Short mmCIF file of C-alpha atoms in Angstrom, two decimals:
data_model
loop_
_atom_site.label_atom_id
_atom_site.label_comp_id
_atom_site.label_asym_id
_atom_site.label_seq_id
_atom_site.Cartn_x
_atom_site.Cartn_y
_atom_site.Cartn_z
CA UNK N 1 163.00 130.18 132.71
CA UNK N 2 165.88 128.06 134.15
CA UNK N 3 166.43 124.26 132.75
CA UNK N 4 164.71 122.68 135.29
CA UNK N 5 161.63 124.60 135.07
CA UNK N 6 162.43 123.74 130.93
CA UNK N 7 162.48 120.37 131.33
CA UNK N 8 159.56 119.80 133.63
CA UNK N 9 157.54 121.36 130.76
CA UNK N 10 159.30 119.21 128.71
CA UNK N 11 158.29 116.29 130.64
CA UNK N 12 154.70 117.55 130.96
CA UNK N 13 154.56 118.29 127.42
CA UNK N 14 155.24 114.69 126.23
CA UNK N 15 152.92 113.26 129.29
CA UNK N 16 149.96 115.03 127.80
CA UNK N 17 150.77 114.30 124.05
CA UNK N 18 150.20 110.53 124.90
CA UNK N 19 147.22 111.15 125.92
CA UNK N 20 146.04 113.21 123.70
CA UNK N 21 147.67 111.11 121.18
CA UNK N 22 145.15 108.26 122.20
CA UNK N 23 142.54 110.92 121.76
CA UNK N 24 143.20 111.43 117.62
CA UNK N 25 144.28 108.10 116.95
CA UNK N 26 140.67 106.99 118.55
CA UNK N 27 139.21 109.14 116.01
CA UNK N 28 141.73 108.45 112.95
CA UNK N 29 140.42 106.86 110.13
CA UNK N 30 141.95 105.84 106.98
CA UNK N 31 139.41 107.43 104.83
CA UNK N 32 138.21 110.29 106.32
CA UNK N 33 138.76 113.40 108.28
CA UNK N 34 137.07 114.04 111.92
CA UNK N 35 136.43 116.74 113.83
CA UNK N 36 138.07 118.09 116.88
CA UNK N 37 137.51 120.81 119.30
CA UNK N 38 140.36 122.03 121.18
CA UNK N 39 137.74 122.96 124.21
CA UNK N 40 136.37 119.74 123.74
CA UNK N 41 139.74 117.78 123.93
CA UNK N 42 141.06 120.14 126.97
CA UNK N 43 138.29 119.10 129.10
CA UNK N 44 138.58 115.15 128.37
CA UNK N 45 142.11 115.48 129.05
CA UNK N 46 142.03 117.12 132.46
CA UNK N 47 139.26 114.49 133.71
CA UNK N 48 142.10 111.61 132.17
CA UNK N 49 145.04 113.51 134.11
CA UNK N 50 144.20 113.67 137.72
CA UNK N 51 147.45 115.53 138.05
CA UNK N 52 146.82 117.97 134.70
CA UNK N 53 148.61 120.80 136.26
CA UNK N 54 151.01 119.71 137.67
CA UNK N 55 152.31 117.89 134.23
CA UNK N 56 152.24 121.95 133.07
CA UNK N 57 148.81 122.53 132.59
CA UNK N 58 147.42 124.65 129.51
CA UNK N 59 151.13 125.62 128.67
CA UNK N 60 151.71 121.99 128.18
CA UNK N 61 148.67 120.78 126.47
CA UNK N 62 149.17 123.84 123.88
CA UNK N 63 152.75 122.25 123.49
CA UNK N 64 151.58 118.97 122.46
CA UNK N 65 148.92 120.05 120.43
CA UNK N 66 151.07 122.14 118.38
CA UNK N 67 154.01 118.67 118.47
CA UNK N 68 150.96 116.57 116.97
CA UNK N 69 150.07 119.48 114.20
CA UNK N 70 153.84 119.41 113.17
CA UNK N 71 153.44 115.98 112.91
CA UNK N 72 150.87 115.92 110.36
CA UNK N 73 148.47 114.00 112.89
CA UNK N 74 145.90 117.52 112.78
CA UNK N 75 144.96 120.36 110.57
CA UNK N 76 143.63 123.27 112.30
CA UNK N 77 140.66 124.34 110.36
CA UNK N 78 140.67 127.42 107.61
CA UNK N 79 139.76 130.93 109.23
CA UNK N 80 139.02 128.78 112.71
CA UNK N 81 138.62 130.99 115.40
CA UNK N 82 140.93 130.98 118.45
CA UNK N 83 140.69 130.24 121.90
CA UNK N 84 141.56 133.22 123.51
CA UNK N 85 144.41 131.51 125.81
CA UNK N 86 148.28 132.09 125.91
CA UNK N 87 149.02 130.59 123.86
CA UNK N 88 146.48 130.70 121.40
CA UNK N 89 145.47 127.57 119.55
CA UNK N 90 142.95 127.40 117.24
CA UNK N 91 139.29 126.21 118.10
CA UNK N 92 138.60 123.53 115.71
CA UNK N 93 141.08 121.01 114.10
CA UNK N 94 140.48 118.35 111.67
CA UNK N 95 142.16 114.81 112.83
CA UNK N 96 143.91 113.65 109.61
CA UNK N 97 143.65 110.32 108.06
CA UNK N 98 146.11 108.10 109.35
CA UNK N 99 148.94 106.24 106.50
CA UNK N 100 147.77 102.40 107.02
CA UNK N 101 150.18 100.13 104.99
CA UNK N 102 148.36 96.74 104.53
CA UNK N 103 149.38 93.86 106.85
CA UNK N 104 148.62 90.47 104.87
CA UNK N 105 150.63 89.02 102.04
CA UNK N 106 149.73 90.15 98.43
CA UNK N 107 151.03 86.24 97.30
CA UNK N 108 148.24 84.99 100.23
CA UNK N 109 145.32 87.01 98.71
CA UNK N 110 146.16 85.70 94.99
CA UNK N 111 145.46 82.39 96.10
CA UNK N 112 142.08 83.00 97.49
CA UNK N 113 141.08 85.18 94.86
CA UNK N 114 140.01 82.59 92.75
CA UNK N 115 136.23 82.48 94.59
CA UNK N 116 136.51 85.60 96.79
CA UNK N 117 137.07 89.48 95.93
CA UNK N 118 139.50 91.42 97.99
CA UNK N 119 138.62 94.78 96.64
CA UNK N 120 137.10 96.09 99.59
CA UNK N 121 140.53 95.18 101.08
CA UNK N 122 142.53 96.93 99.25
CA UNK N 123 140.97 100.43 99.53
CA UNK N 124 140.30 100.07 103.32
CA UNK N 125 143.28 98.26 104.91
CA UNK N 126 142.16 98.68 107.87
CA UNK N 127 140.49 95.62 107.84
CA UNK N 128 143.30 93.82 107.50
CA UNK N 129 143.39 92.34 110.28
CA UNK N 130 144.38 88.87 111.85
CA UNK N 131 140.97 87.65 112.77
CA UNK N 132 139.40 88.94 109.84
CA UNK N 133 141.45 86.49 107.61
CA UNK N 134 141.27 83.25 109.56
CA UNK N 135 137.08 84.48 108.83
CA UNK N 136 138.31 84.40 104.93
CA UNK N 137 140.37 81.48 105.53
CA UNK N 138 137.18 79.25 106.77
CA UNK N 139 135.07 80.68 104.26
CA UNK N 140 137.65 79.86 101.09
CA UNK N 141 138.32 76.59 102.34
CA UNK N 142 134.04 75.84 102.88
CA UNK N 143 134.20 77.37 98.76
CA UNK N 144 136.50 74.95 97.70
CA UNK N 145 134.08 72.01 98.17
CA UNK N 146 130.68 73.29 97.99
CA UNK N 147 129.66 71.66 95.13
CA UNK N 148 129.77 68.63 97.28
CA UNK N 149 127.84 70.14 100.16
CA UNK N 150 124.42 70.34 101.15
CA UNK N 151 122.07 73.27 101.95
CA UNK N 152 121.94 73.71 105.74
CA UNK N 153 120.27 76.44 107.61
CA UNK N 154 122.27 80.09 107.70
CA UNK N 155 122.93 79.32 111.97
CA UNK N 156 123.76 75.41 111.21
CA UNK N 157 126.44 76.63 108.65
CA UNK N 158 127.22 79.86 110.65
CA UNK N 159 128.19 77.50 113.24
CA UNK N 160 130.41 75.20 111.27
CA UNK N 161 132.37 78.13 110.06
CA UNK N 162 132.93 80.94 112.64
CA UNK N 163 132.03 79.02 116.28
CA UNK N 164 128.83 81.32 116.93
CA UNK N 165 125.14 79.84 115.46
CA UNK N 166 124.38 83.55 115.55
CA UNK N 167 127.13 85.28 113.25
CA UNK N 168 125.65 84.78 109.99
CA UNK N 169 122.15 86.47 111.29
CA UNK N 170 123.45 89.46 112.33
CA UNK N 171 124.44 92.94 110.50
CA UNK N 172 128.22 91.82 111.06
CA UNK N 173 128.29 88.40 109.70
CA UNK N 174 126.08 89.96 106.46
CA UNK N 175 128.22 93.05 106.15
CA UNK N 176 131.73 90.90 106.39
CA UNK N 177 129.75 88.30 103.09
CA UNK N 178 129.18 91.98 101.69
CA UNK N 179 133.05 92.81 101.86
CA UNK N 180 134.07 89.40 100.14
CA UNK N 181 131.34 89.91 97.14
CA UNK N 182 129.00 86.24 98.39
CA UNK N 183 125.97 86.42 99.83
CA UNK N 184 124.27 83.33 102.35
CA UNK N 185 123.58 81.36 98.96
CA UNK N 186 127.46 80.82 98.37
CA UNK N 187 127.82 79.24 101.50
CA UNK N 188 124.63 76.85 100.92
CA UNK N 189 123.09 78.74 103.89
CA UNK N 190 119.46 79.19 104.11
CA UNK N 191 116.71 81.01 106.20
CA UNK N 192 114.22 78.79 106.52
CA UNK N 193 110.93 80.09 106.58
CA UNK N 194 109.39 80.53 110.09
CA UNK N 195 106.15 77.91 110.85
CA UNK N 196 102.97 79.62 110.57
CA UNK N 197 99.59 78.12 112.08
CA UNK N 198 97.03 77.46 109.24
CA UNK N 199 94.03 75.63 108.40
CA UNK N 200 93.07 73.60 105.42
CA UNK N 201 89.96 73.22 104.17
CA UNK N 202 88.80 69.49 104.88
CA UNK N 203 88.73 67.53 101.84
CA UNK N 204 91.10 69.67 100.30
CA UNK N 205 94.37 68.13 99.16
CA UNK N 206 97.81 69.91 99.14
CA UNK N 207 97.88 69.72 95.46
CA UNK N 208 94.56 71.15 94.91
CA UNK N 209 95.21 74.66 97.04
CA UNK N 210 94.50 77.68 94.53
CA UNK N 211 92.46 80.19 96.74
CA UNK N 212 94.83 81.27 100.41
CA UNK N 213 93.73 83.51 102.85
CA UNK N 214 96.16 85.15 104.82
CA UNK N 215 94.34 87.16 108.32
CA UNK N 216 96.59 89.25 110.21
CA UNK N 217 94.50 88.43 113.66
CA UNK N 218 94.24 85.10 115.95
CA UNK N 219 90.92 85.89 116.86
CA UNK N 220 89.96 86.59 112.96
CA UNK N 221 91.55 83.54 111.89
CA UNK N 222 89.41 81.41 114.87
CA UNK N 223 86.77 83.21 113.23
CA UNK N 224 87.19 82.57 109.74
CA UNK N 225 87.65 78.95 110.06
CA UNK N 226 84.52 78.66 112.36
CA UNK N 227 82.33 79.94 109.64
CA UNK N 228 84.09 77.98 106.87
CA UNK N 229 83.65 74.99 108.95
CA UNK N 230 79.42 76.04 109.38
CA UNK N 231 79.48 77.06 104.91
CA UNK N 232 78.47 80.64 105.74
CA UNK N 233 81.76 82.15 104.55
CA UNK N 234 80.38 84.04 101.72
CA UNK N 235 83.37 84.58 99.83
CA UNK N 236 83.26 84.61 96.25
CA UNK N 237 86.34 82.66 95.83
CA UNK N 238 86.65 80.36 98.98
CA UNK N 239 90.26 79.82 100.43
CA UNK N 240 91.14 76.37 100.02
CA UNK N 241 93.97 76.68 103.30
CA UNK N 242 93.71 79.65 105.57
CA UNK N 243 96.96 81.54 107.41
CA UNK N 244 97.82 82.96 110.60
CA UNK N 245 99.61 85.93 109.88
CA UNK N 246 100.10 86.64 113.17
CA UNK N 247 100.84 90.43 112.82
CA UNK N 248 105.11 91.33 111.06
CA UNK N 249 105.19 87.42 111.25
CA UNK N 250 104.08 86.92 108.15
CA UNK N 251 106.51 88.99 106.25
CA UNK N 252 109.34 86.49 107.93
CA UNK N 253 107.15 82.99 107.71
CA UNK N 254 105.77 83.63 104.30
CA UNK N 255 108.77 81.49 102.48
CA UNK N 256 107.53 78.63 104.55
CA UNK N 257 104.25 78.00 102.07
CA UNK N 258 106.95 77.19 99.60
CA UNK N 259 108.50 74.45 101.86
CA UNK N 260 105.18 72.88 102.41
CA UNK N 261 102.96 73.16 99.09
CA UNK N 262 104.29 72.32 95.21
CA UNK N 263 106.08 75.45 94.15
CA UNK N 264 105.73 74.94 90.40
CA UNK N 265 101.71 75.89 91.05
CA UNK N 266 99.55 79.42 90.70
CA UNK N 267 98.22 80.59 93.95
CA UNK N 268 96.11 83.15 94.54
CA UNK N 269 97.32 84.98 97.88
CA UNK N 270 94.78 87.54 99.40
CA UNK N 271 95.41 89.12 102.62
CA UNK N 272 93.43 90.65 104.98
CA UNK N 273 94.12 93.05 108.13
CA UNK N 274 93.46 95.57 110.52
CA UNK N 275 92.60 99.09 108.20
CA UNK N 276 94.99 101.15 109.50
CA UNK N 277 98.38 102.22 108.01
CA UNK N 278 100.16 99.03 110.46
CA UNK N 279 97.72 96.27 108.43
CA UNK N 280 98.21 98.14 105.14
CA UNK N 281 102.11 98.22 105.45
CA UNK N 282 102.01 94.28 106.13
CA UNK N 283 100.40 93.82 103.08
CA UNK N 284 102.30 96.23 100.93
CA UNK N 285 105.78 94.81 102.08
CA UNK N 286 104.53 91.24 101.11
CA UNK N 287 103.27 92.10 97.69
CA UNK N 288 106.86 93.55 96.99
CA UNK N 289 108.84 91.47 99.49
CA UNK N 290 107.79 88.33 97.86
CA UNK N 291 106.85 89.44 93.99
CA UNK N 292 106.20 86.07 92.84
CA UNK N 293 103.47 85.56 95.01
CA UNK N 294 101.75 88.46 93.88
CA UNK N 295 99.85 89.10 97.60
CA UNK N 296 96.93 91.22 97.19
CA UNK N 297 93.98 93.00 99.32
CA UNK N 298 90.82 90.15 100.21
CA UNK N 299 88.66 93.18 99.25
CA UNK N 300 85.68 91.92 100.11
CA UNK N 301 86.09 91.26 103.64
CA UNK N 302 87.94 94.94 103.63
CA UNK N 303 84.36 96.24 102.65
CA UNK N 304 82.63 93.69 105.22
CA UNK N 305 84.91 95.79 107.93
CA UNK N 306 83.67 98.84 106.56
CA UNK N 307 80.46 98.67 107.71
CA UNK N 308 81.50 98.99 111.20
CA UNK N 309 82.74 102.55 110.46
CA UNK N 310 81.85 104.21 113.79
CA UNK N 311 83.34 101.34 115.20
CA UNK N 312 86.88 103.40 114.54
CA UNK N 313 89.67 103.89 117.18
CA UNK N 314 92.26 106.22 117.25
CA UNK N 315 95.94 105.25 115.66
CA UNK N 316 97.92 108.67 115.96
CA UNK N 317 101.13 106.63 116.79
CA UNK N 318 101.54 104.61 113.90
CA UNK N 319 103.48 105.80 110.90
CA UNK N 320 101.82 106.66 107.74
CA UNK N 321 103.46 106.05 104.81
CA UNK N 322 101.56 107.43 101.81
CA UNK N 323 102.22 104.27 99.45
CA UNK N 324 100.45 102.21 101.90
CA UNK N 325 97.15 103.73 100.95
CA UNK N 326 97.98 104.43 97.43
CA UNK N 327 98.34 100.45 97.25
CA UNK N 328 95.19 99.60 99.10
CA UNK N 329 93.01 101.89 96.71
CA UNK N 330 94.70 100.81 93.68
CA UNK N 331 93.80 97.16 94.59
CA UNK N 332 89.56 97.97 96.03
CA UNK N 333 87.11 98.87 93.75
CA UNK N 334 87.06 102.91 93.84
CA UNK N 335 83.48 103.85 94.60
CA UNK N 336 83.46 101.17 97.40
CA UNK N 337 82.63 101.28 100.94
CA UNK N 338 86.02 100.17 101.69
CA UNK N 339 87.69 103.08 99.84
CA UNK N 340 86.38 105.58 101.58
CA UNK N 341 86.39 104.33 104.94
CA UNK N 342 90.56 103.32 103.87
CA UNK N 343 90.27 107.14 102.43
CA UNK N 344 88.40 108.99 105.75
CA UNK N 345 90.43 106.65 107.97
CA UNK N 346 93.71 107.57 106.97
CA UNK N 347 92.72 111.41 107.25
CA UNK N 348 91.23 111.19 110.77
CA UNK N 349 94.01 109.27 112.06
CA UNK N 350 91.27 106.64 113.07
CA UNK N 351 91.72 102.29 112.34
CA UNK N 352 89.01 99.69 112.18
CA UNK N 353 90.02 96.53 114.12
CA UNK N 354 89.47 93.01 111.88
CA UNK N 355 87.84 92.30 115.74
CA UNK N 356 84.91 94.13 114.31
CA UNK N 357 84.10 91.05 112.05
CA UNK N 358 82.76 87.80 114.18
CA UNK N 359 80.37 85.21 114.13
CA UNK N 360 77.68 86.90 115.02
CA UNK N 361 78.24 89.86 113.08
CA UNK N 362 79.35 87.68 109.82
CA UNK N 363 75.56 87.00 107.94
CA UNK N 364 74.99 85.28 104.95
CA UNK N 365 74.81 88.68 102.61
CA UNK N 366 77.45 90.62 104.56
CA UNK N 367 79.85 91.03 101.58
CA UNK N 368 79.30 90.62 97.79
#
């Protein structure tokens, strides 16, 4: 080979190792190892090249491959099999972990260590980057007068601190509180329950509320109130204020009783929804969402809706999860009506609707 033709593979050579260079560094990490498949990366590379072989082809691709292995940049992988070309390069490589020295000022950190953690930092400096500490910077300087501050809502404050109402709420915003060890609370940020429709029972003052009712259904709650309203709601414990769940709602809007009854008081929560796994997962993720409250089945209007058994409808879509039953029958009497129709339900893949349950088929001596 003469030292043109040398040089022109030369030239290729170092043509394709940028590229390919932006290949591994896209998949560089500073913990981890990745994959890489020399097949793979060939491919990619000729549909980035339009002029692939001209700049020397396979010969030169092979030539930077092997340039970034000397480099330490790859690994091929033990006993890897090879790709049967001239020459031959191994089929799979791992893409080292790249060396990143950390970019902000050790004396810098020290100083706003005294309400933050910079642990996560400091093993992944990665994340060291510019944006990331004016972030910190807003945050330490919000820290260093809270005590003085009020409790706003998590956008209001979100707002105030990073420019977007919307930062705070998402998995970022969390995940970046998560890095510097505070949660919402530090930052006097709070979700603020979301309004639920509800009806109290006339006569009934806010301090008096024991017994709440919580439907999953509009049309349920219409009807519930209707026969309150007419005294033929044969409950043994009446609700005193009844709630619009209005389906996952509830598990978002429940925080809001707090903001609008004494929270020093004993409630007694029952809840009440469609019988199929859906309606039972509602109620489960209350109970344990909000342990306090202690939210349990309304049993007896689960064994007025069992009644209308061959009333069922098919629910094949939604997701069973097995504690969702387990819950229900811990929480109904076991030789009820309701447990096995919860019981053959769940086995069938069938649901009762709450719809089943309306003023005309509500009687005085439907339940109890």
């Amino acid at each position: 080979m003469d030292d043109t033709h040398k040089y022109e593979d030369w030239r290729g050579a170092m043509n394709l190792l940028e590229q390919i260079h932006d290949v591994v560094t896209s998949k560089q990490s500073a913990k981890t190892k990745a994959r890489l498949n020399v097949i793979r990366l060939e491919s990619d590379i000729r549909s980035r090249v339009a002029d692939y072989y001209e700049q020397g082809g396979y010969t030169a691709f092979a030539a930077a491959i092997k340039t970034l292995e000397a480099q330490g940049a790859i690994q091929p992988f033990k006993g890897s099999a090879v790709n049967g070309r001239t020459p031959a390069l191994p089929l799979q490589y791992w893409v080292l972990p790249r060396n990143i020295e950390p970019s902000w000022d050790s004396l810098q950190i020290m100083k706003l260590s005294d309400h933050l953690q910079f642990g996560f930092y400091r093993r992944y400096p990665e994340w060291q980057t510019s944006d990331e500490w004016h972030r910190i910077e807003s945050v330490h300087a919000f820290l260093q007068s809270a005590e003085e501050r009020q409790w706003v809502s998590v956008e209001e404050r979100s707002l105030e601190l990073f420019g977007h109402e919307k930062y705070l709420s998402e998995p970022e915003g969390s995940q970046f509180l998560s890095r510097l060890g505070i949660d919402h609370s530090a930052l006097k940020a709070k979700r603020w329950g979301e309004p639920f429709v509800m009806w109290l029972r006339p006569g009934t003052s806010p301090h008096e509320i024991r017994e709440v009712l919580i439907v999953e259904n509009l049309s349920f709650f219409h009807t519930v109130v209707m026969l309150q309203r007419r005294g033929c709601l044969n409950l043994s414990d009446q609700p005193d204020i009844i709630i619009y769940g209005e389906g996952k709602k509830i598990e978002r809007s429940f925080s809001f009783f707090y903001e609008l009854f004494p929270v020093d008081r004993s409630y007694s929560f029952r809840y009440v929804g469609d019988m199929d796994p859906e309606g039972y997962g509602i109620l489960y993720r209350l109970h344990y969402g909000y342990p306090e409250a202690g939210v349990l089945p309304a049993a007896e209007i689960y064994e007025a809706m069992a009644q209308f058994h061959q009333h069922t409808v098919s629910c094949e879509t939604q997701t069973k999860d097995e504690r969702y039953l387990a819950f229900m029958l811990q929480h109904v009497t076991p030789d009820s009506r309701a447990a096995s129709s919860m019981r053959a339900c769940w086995a069938m893949n069938k649901r009762i609707p709450q719809e089943v349950l309306t003023v005309e088929t509500w009687r005085k001596g439907t339940v109890g």
